[in-house]
Coordinates of C-alpha atoms and ligand atoms in Angstrom, one line a residue:
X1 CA 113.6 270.7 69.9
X2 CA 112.2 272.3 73.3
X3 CA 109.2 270.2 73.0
X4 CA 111.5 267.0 72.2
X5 CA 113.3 267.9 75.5
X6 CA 110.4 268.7 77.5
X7 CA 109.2 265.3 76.9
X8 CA 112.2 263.7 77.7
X9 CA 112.6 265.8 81.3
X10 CA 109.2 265.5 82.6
X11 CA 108.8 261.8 81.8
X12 CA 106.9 261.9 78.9
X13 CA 108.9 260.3 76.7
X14 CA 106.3 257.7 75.5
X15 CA 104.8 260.9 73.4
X16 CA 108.2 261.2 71.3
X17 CA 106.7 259.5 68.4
X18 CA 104.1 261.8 67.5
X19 CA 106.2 265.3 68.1
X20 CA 107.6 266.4 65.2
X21 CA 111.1 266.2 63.8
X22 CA 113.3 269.5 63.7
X23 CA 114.4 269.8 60.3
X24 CA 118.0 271.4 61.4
X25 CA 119.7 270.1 64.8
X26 CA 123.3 272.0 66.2
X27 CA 126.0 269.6 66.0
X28 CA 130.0 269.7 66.1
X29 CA 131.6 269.7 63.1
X30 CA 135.1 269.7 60.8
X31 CA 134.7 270.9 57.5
X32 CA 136.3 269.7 54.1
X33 CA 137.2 273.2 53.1
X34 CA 139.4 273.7 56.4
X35 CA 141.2 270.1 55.9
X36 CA 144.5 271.9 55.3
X37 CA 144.3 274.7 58.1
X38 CA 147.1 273.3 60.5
X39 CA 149.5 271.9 57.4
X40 CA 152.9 272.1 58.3
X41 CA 152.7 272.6 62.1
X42 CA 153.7 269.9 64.7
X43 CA 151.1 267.6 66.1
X44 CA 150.8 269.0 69.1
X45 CA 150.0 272.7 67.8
X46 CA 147.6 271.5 66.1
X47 CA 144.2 273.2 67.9
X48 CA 140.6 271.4 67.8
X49 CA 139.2 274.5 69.1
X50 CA 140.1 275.9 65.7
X51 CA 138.9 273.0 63.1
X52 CA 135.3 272.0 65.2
X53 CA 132.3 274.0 64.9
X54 CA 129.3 274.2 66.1
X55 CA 126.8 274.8 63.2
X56 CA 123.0 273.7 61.9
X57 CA 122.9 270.6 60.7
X58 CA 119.5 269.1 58.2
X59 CA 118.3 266.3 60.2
X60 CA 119.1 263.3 57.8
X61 CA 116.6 260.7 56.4
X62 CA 116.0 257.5 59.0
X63 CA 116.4 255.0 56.4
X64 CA 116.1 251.1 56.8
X65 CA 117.3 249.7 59.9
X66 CA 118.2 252.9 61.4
X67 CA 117.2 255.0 64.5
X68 CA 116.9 258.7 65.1
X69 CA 118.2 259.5 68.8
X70 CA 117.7 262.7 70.8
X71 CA 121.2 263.0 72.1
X72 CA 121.0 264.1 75.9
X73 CA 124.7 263.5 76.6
X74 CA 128.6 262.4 74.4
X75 CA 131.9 262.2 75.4
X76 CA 135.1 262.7 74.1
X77 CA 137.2 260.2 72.3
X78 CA 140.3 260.1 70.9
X79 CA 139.2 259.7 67.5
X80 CA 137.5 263.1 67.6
X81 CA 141.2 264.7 68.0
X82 CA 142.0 262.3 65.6
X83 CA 139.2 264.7 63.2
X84 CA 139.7 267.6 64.4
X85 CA 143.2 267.5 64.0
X86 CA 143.1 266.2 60.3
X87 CA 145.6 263.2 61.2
X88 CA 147.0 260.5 60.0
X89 CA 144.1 261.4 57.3
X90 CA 141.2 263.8 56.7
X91 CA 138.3 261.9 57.9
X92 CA 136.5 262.7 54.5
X93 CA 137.7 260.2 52.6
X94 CA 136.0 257.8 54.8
X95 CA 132.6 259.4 54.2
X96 CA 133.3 259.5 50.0
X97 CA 135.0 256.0 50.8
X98 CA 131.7 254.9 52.5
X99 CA 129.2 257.5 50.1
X100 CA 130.0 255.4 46.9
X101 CA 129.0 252.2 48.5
X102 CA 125.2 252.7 48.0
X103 CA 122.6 255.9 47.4
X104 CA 121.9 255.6 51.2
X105 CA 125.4 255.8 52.4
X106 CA 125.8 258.8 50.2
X107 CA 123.9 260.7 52.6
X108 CA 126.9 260.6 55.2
X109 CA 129.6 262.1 52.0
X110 CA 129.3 265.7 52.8
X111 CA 131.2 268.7 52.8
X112 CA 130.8 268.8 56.9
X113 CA 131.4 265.8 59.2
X114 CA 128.8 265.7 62.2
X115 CA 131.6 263.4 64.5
X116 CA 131.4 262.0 68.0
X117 CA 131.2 258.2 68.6
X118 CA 129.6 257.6 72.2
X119 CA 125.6 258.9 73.0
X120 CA 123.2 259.0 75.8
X121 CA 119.7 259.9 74.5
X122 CA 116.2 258.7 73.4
X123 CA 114.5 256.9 70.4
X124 CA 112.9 259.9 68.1
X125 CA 112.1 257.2 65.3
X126 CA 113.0 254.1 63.9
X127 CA 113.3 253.0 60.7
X128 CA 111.4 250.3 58.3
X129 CA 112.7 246.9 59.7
X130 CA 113.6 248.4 63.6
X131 CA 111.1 246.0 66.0
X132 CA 113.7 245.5 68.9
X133 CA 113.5 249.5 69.7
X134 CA 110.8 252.0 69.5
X135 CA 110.5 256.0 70.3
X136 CA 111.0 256.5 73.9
X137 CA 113.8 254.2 75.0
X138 CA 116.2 255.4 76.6
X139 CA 119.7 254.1 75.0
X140 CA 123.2 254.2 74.9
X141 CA 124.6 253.9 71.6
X142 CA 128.2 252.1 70.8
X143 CA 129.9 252.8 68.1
X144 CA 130.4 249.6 65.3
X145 CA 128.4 250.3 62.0
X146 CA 128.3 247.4 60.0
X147 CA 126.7 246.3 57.0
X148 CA 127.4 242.3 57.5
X149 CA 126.5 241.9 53.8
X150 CA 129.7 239.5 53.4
X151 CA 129.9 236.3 55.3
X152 CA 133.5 237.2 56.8
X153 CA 131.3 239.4 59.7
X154 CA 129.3 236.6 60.6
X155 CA 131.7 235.1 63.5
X156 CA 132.6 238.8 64.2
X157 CA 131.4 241.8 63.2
X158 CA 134.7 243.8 63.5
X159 CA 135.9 241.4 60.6
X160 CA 133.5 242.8 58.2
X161 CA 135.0 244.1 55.2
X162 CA 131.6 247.5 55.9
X163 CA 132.7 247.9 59.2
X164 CA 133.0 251.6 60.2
X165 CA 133.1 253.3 63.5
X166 CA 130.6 255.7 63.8
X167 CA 130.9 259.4 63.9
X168 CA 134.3 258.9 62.9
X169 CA 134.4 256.8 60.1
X170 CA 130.3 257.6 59.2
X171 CA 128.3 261.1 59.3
X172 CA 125.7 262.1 62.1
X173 CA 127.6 261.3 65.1
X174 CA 127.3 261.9 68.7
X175 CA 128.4 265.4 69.5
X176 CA 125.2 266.6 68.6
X177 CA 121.7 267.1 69.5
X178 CA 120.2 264.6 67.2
X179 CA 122.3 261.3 65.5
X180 CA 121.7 258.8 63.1
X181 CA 122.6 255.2 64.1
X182 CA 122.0 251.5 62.9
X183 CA 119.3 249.9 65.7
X184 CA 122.3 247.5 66.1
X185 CA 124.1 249.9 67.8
X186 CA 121.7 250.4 70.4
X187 CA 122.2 249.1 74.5
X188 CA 119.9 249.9 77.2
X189 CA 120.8 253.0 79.4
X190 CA 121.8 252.1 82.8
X191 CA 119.2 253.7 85.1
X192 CA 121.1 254.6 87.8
X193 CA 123.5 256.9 85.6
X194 CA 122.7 260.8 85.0
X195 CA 122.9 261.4 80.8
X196 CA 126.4 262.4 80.9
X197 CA 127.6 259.7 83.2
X198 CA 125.7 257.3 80.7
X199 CA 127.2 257.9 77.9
X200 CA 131.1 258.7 79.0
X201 CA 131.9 254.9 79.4
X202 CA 130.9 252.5 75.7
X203 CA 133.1 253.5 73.2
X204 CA 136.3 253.2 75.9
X205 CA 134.8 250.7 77.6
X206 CA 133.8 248.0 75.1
X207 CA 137.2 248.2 73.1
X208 CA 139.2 247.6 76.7
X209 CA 136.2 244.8 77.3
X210 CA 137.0 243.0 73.7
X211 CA 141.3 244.0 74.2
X212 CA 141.3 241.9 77.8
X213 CA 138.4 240.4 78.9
X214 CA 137.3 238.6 75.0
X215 CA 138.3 235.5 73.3
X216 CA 139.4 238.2 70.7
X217 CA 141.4 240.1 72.4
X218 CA 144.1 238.5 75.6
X219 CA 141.6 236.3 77.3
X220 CA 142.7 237.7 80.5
X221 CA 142.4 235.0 83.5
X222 CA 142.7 235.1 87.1
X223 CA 146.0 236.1 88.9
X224 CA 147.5 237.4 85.6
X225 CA 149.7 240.7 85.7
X226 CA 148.7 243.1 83.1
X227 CA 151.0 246.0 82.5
X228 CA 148.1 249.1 81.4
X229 CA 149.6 252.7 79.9
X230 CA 147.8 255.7 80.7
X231 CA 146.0 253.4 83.3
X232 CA 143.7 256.9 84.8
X233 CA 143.0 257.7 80.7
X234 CA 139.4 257.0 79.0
X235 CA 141.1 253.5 77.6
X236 CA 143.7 253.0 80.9
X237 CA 140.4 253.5 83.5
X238 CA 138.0 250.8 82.5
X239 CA 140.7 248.6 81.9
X240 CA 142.1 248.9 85.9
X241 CA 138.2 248.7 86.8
X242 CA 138.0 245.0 84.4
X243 CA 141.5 243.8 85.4
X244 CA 140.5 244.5 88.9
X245 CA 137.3 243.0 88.9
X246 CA 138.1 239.6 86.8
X247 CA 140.6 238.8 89.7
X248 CA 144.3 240.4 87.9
X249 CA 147.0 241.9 89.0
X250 CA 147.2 245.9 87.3
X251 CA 150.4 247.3 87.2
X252 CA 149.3 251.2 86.5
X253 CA 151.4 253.6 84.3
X254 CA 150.4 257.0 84.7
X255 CA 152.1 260.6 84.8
X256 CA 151.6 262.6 87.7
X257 CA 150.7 261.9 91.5
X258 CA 146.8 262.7 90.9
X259 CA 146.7 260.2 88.3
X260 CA 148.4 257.7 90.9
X261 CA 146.2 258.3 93.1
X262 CA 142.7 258.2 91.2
X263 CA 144.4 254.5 90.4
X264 CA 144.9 253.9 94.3
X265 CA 141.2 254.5 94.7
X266 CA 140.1 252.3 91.8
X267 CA 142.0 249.4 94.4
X268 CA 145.3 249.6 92.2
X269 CA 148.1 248.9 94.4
X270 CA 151.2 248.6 91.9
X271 CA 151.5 252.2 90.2
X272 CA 154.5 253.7 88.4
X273 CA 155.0 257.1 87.9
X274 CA 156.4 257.7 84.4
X275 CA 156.9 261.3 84.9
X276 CA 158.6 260.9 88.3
X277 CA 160.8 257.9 87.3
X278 CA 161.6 259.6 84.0
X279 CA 161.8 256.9 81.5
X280 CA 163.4 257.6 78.7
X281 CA 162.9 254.9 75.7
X282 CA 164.7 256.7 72.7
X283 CA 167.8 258.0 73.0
X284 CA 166.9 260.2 70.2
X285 CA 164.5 260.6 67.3
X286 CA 166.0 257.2 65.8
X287 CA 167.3 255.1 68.3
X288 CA 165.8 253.1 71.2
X289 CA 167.5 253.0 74.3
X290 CA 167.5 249.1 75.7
X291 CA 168.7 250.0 79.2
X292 CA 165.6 252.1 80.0
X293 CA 163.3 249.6 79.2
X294 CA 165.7 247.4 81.6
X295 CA 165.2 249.6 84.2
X296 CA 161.6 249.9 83.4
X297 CA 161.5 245.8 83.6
X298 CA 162.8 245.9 86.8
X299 CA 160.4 248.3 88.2
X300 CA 157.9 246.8 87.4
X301 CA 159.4 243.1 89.2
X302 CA 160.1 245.2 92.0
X303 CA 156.3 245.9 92.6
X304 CA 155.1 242.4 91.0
X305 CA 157.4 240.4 93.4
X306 CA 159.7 239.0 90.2
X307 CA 156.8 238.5 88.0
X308 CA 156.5 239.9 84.4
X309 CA 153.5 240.6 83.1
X310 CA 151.4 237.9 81.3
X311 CA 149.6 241.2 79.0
X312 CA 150.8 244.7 78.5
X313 CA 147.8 246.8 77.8
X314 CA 149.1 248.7 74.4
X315 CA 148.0 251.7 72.9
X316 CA 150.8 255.1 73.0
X317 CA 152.0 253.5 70.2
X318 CA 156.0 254.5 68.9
X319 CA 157.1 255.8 72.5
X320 CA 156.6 252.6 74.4
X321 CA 156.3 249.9 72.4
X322 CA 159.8 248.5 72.7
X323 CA 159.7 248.7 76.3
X324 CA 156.2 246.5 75.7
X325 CA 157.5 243.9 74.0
X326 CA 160.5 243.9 76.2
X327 CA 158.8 243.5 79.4
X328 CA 155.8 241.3 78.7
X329 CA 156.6 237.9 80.4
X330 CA 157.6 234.7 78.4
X331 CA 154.7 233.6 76.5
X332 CA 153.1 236.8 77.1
X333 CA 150.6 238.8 75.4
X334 CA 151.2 242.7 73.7
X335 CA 147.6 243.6 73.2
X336 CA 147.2 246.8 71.0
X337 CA 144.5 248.9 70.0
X338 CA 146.1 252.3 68.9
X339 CA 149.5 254.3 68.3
X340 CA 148.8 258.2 70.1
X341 CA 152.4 258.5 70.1
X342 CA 153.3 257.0 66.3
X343 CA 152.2 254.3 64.4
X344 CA 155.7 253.1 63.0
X345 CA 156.2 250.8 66.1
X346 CA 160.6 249.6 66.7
X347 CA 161.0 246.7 68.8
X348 CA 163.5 244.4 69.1
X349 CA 161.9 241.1 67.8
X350 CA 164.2 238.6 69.5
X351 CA 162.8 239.3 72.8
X352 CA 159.7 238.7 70.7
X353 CA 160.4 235.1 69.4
X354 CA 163.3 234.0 71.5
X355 CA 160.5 234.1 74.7
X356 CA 156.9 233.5 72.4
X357 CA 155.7 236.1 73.0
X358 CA 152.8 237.5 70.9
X359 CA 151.7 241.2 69.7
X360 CA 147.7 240.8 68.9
X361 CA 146.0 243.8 67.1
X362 CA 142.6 244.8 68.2
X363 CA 140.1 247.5 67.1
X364 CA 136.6 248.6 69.1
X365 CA 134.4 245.8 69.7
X366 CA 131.4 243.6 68.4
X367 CA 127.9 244.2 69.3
X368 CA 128.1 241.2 71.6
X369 CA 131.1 242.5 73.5
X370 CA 129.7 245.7 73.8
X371 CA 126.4 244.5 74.9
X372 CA 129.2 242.8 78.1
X373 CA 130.8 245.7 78.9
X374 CA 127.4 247.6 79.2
X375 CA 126.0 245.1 81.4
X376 CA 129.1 245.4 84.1
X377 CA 128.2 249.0 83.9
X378 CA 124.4 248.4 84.4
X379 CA 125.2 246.0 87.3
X380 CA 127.1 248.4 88.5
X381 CA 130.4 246.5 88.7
X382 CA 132.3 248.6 86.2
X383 CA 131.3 252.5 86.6
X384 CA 132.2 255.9 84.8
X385 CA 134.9 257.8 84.9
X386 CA 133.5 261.2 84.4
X387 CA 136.3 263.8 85.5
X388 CA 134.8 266.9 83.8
X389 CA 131.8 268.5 81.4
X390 CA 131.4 270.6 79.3
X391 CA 128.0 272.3 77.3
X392 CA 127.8 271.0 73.2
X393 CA 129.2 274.8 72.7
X394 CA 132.8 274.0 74.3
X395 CA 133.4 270.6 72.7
X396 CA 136.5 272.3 71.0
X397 CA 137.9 273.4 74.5
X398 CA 137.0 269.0 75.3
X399 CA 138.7 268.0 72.5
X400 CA 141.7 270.2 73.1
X401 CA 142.0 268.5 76.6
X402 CA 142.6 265.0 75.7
X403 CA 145.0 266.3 72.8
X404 CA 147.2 268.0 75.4
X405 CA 146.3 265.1 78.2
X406 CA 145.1 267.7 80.5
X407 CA 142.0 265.2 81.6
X408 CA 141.7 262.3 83.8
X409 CA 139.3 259.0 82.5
X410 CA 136.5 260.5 80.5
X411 CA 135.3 263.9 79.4
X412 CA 132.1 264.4 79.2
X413 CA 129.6 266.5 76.8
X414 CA 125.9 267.8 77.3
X415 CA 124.0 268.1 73.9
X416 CA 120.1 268.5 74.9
X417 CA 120.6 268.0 78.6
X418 CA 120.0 271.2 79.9
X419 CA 122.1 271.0 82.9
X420 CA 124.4 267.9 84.4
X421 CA 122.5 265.4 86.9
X422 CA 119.4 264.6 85.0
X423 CA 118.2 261.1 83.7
X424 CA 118.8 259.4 87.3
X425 CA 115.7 256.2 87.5
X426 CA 117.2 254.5 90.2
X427 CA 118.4 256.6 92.8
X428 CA 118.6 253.8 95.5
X429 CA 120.9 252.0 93.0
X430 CA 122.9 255.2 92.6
X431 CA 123.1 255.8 96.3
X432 CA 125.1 252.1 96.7
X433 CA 127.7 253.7 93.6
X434 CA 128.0 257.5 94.2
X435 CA 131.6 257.0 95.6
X436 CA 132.7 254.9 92.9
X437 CA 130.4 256.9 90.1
X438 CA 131.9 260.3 91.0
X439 CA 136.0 258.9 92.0
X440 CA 137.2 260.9 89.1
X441 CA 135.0 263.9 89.1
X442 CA 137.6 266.9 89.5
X443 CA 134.9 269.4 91.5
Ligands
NAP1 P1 143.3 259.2 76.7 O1 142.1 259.4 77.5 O2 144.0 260.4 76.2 O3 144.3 258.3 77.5 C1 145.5 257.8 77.0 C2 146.5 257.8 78.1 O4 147.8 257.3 77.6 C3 146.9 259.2 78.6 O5 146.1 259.6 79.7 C4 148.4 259.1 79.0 O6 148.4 258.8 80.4 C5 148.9 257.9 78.3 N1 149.8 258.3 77.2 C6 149.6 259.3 76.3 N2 150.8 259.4 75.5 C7 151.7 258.5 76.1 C8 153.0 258.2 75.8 N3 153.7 258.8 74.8 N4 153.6 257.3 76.6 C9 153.0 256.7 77.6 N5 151.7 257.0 77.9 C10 151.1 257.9 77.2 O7 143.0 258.4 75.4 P2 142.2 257.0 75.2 O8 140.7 257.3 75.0 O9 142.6 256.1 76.3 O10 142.8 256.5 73.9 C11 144.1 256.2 73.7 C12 144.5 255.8 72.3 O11 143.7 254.7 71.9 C13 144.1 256.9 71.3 O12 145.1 256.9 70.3 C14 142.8 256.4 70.7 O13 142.6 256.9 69.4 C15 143.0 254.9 70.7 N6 141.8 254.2 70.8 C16 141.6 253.1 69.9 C17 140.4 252.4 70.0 C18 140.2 251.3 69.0 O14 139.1 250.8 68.9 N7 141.1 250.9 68.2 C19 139.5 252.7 70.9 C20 139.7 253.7 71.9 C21 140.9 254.4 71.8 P3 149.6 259.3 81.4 O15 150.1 260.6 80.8 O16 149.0 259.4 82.7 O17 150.7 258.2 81.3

């Protein structure tokens, strides 16, 4: 592995192909036989820095179609709590789900799960069939593995019946030195980016691309008003930057006065403080309470002018989504992609029907979205949210963070990159950015 690095640091990285390929790699990891450590306790108890190891992994076969990536750099997603925290499933059935579908596949069914779905690295190799990328590129990876067997993929991807998300749903993921992806998944690496800053945005970034920007997802236009939860999270802060930047009107939810105002230097003007105003949607465990999302509706008219808005950016789930469906405008758009808080959703549907409005589901995003929302970050017009990062060896302490939503925007991880800063091939470029690149950083 030092050699691997030492190529990739001092520029050599044209010689990858010829070193050889470590047989083990270090990589974070659940494990089947722990699956029932936290049953019984509350959610939030539950401890990642408990269930995710760090531990020797055999580097896996490169088999058709695929690409072995020295990682340099991974972030943190929600789905790795999601792992780590055994809920609403074990992610193990997904690998024996996915293990039974052919004798390749049944590589990723084992009794560890290498997890992490967003990369910064290089090409190590490339299997049979790979001609688009060769060892050497520098790449981001994002995170849709598909098998496109079945003609339902073949408008778009996500509605293949093989579709997976990788490193959560598949074996070999990011939080690791090396990983295993389809070449399909691989983008270019923006050059002005360091490793970590790289690969913090695509897995985030692409599914808030495809939620408000897609012809899948709201179609978001001009002048519209989009309501976005946890608008300084890893979802909530590329969906300010697009909402922004395609000419809309954000109304920011957030939590705390340093959230508000990472959302005022984004260029959000309209921001509510949930924590401050004290919203309360339930009444209890079992009843909504329709005057709060009133007074939440009124709020938000108050900042707008008298406008509701034309999309509400969806994705705590249970807690908010009667006040969602409430205050979205006549005609207007719910746009979900998740349920943190629950996944049993109570609204009252005649605010749905009465006023047309519509709830669309979403999930991640095709390769051709993805490939979108890594161009605005090449161009520069979309940029990371790095607030924080840690080494591969602290990924539990990472994870923990976002469980406890003690972060801001992204979290990042260093695999093989031996200290934060490196990878930089276009400093002028950078130079323009560094103000926008680092708005999050907590230092
Ligand atoms: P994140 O970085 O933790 O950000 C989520 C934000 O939501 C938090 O910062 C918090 O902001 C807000 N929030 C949390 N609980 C809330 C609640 N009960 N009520 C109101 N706001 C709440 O996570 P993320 O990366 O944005 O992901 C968010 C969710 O989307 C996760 O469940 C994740 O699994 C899911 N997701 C799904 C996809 C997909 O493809 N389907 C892709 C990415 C993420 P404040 O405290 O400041 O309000």
């Amino acid at each position: 592995m030092a050699e691997i690095l030492e190529a990739i640091v001092t520029g050599e990285r044209k010689a990858l192909g010829a070193l050889p390929v470590p047989e083990f790699y270090r990589g974070v990891t659940v494990h089947a036989d722990e699956v029932e450590m936290f049953a019984g306790m509350p959610t939030r108890q539950k401890d990642p820095r408990r269930s995710l190891h760090l531990d020797h992994i055999r580097t896996p076969e490169v088999g058709p179609g695929e690409a072995l990536i020295a990682v340099m750099a991974s972030s943190i997603n929600f789905n790795t709590v999601w792992s780590a925290i055994f809920e609403p499933r074990p992610t193990f059935a997904f690998l024996k789900r996915y293990g039974q579908t052919s004798a390749s596949a049944g590589r990723h069914d084992q009794p560890f799960h290498v997890v992490g779905s967003d990369l910064s690295g290089v090409v190590l190799r490339v299997g049979p069939g790979v001609n688009a990328w060769r060892p050497g590129d520098e790449v981001v990876a994002h995170c849709l593995d598909v098998e496109l067997e079945r003609p339902d993929g073949h408008d778009d991807s996500m509605l293949d019946p093989q579709q997976r998300i990788w490193g959560f749903e598949t074996n070999y993921g990011g939080l690791a030195e090396l990983a295993l992806v389809k070449a399909n998944q691989l983008m270019h690496k923006a050059d002005h980016l360091t490793w970590e800053e790289a690969a913090s945005p695509g897995l985030v970034n692409s599914t808030a691309y495809r939620q408000l920007v897609s012809r899948n997802g709201a179609c978001m236009k001009q002048g519209d008003v989009v309501l976005i939860w946890g608008a300084s999270g890893g979802l909530g802060s590329f969906a300010t930057q697009l909402v922004l930047r395609g000419g809309g009107i954000p109304v920011c939810v957030v939590s705390s006065a340093a959230k508000a105002n990472v959302c005022r230097a984004m260029g959000a003007e309209l921001i509510i403080d949930r924590a401050a105003e004290d919203y309360r949607f339930w009444a209890d465990e079992d009843t909504q309470n329709p005057k709060e999302w009133k007074r939440f509706g009124t709020r938000i008219r108050e900042l707008t002018g008298g406008e509701d808005p034309d999309i509400v950016f969806e994705h705590p789930g249970r807690e908010t989504f009667g006040a969602s469906v409430y205050v979205a405008r006549r005609g207007g758009t719910i746009i979900t992609c998740a349920s943190t808080s629950g996944y049993n959703h109570q609204y009252d549907n005649r605010y749905l029907w009465m006023s047309l409005k519509r709830i669309v589901g979403t999930h991640f995003a095709n390769y051709r979205e993805a490939w979108e929302a890594n161009r605005l970050i090449m161009k520069g017009r979309i940029h990371p949210t790095l607030s924080v990062v840690y080494p591969l060896e602290r990924s539990g302490q990472a994870t923990y963070d976002l469980h406890r939503n003690l972060h801001q925007g992204k979290v990042g991880v260093r695999c093989l990159a031996p200290q934060e800063g490196l990878g930089v091939r276009n400093p002028e470029m950078r130079a323009r950015h560094l103000d926008d690149i680092n708005r999050f950083r907590l230092d």
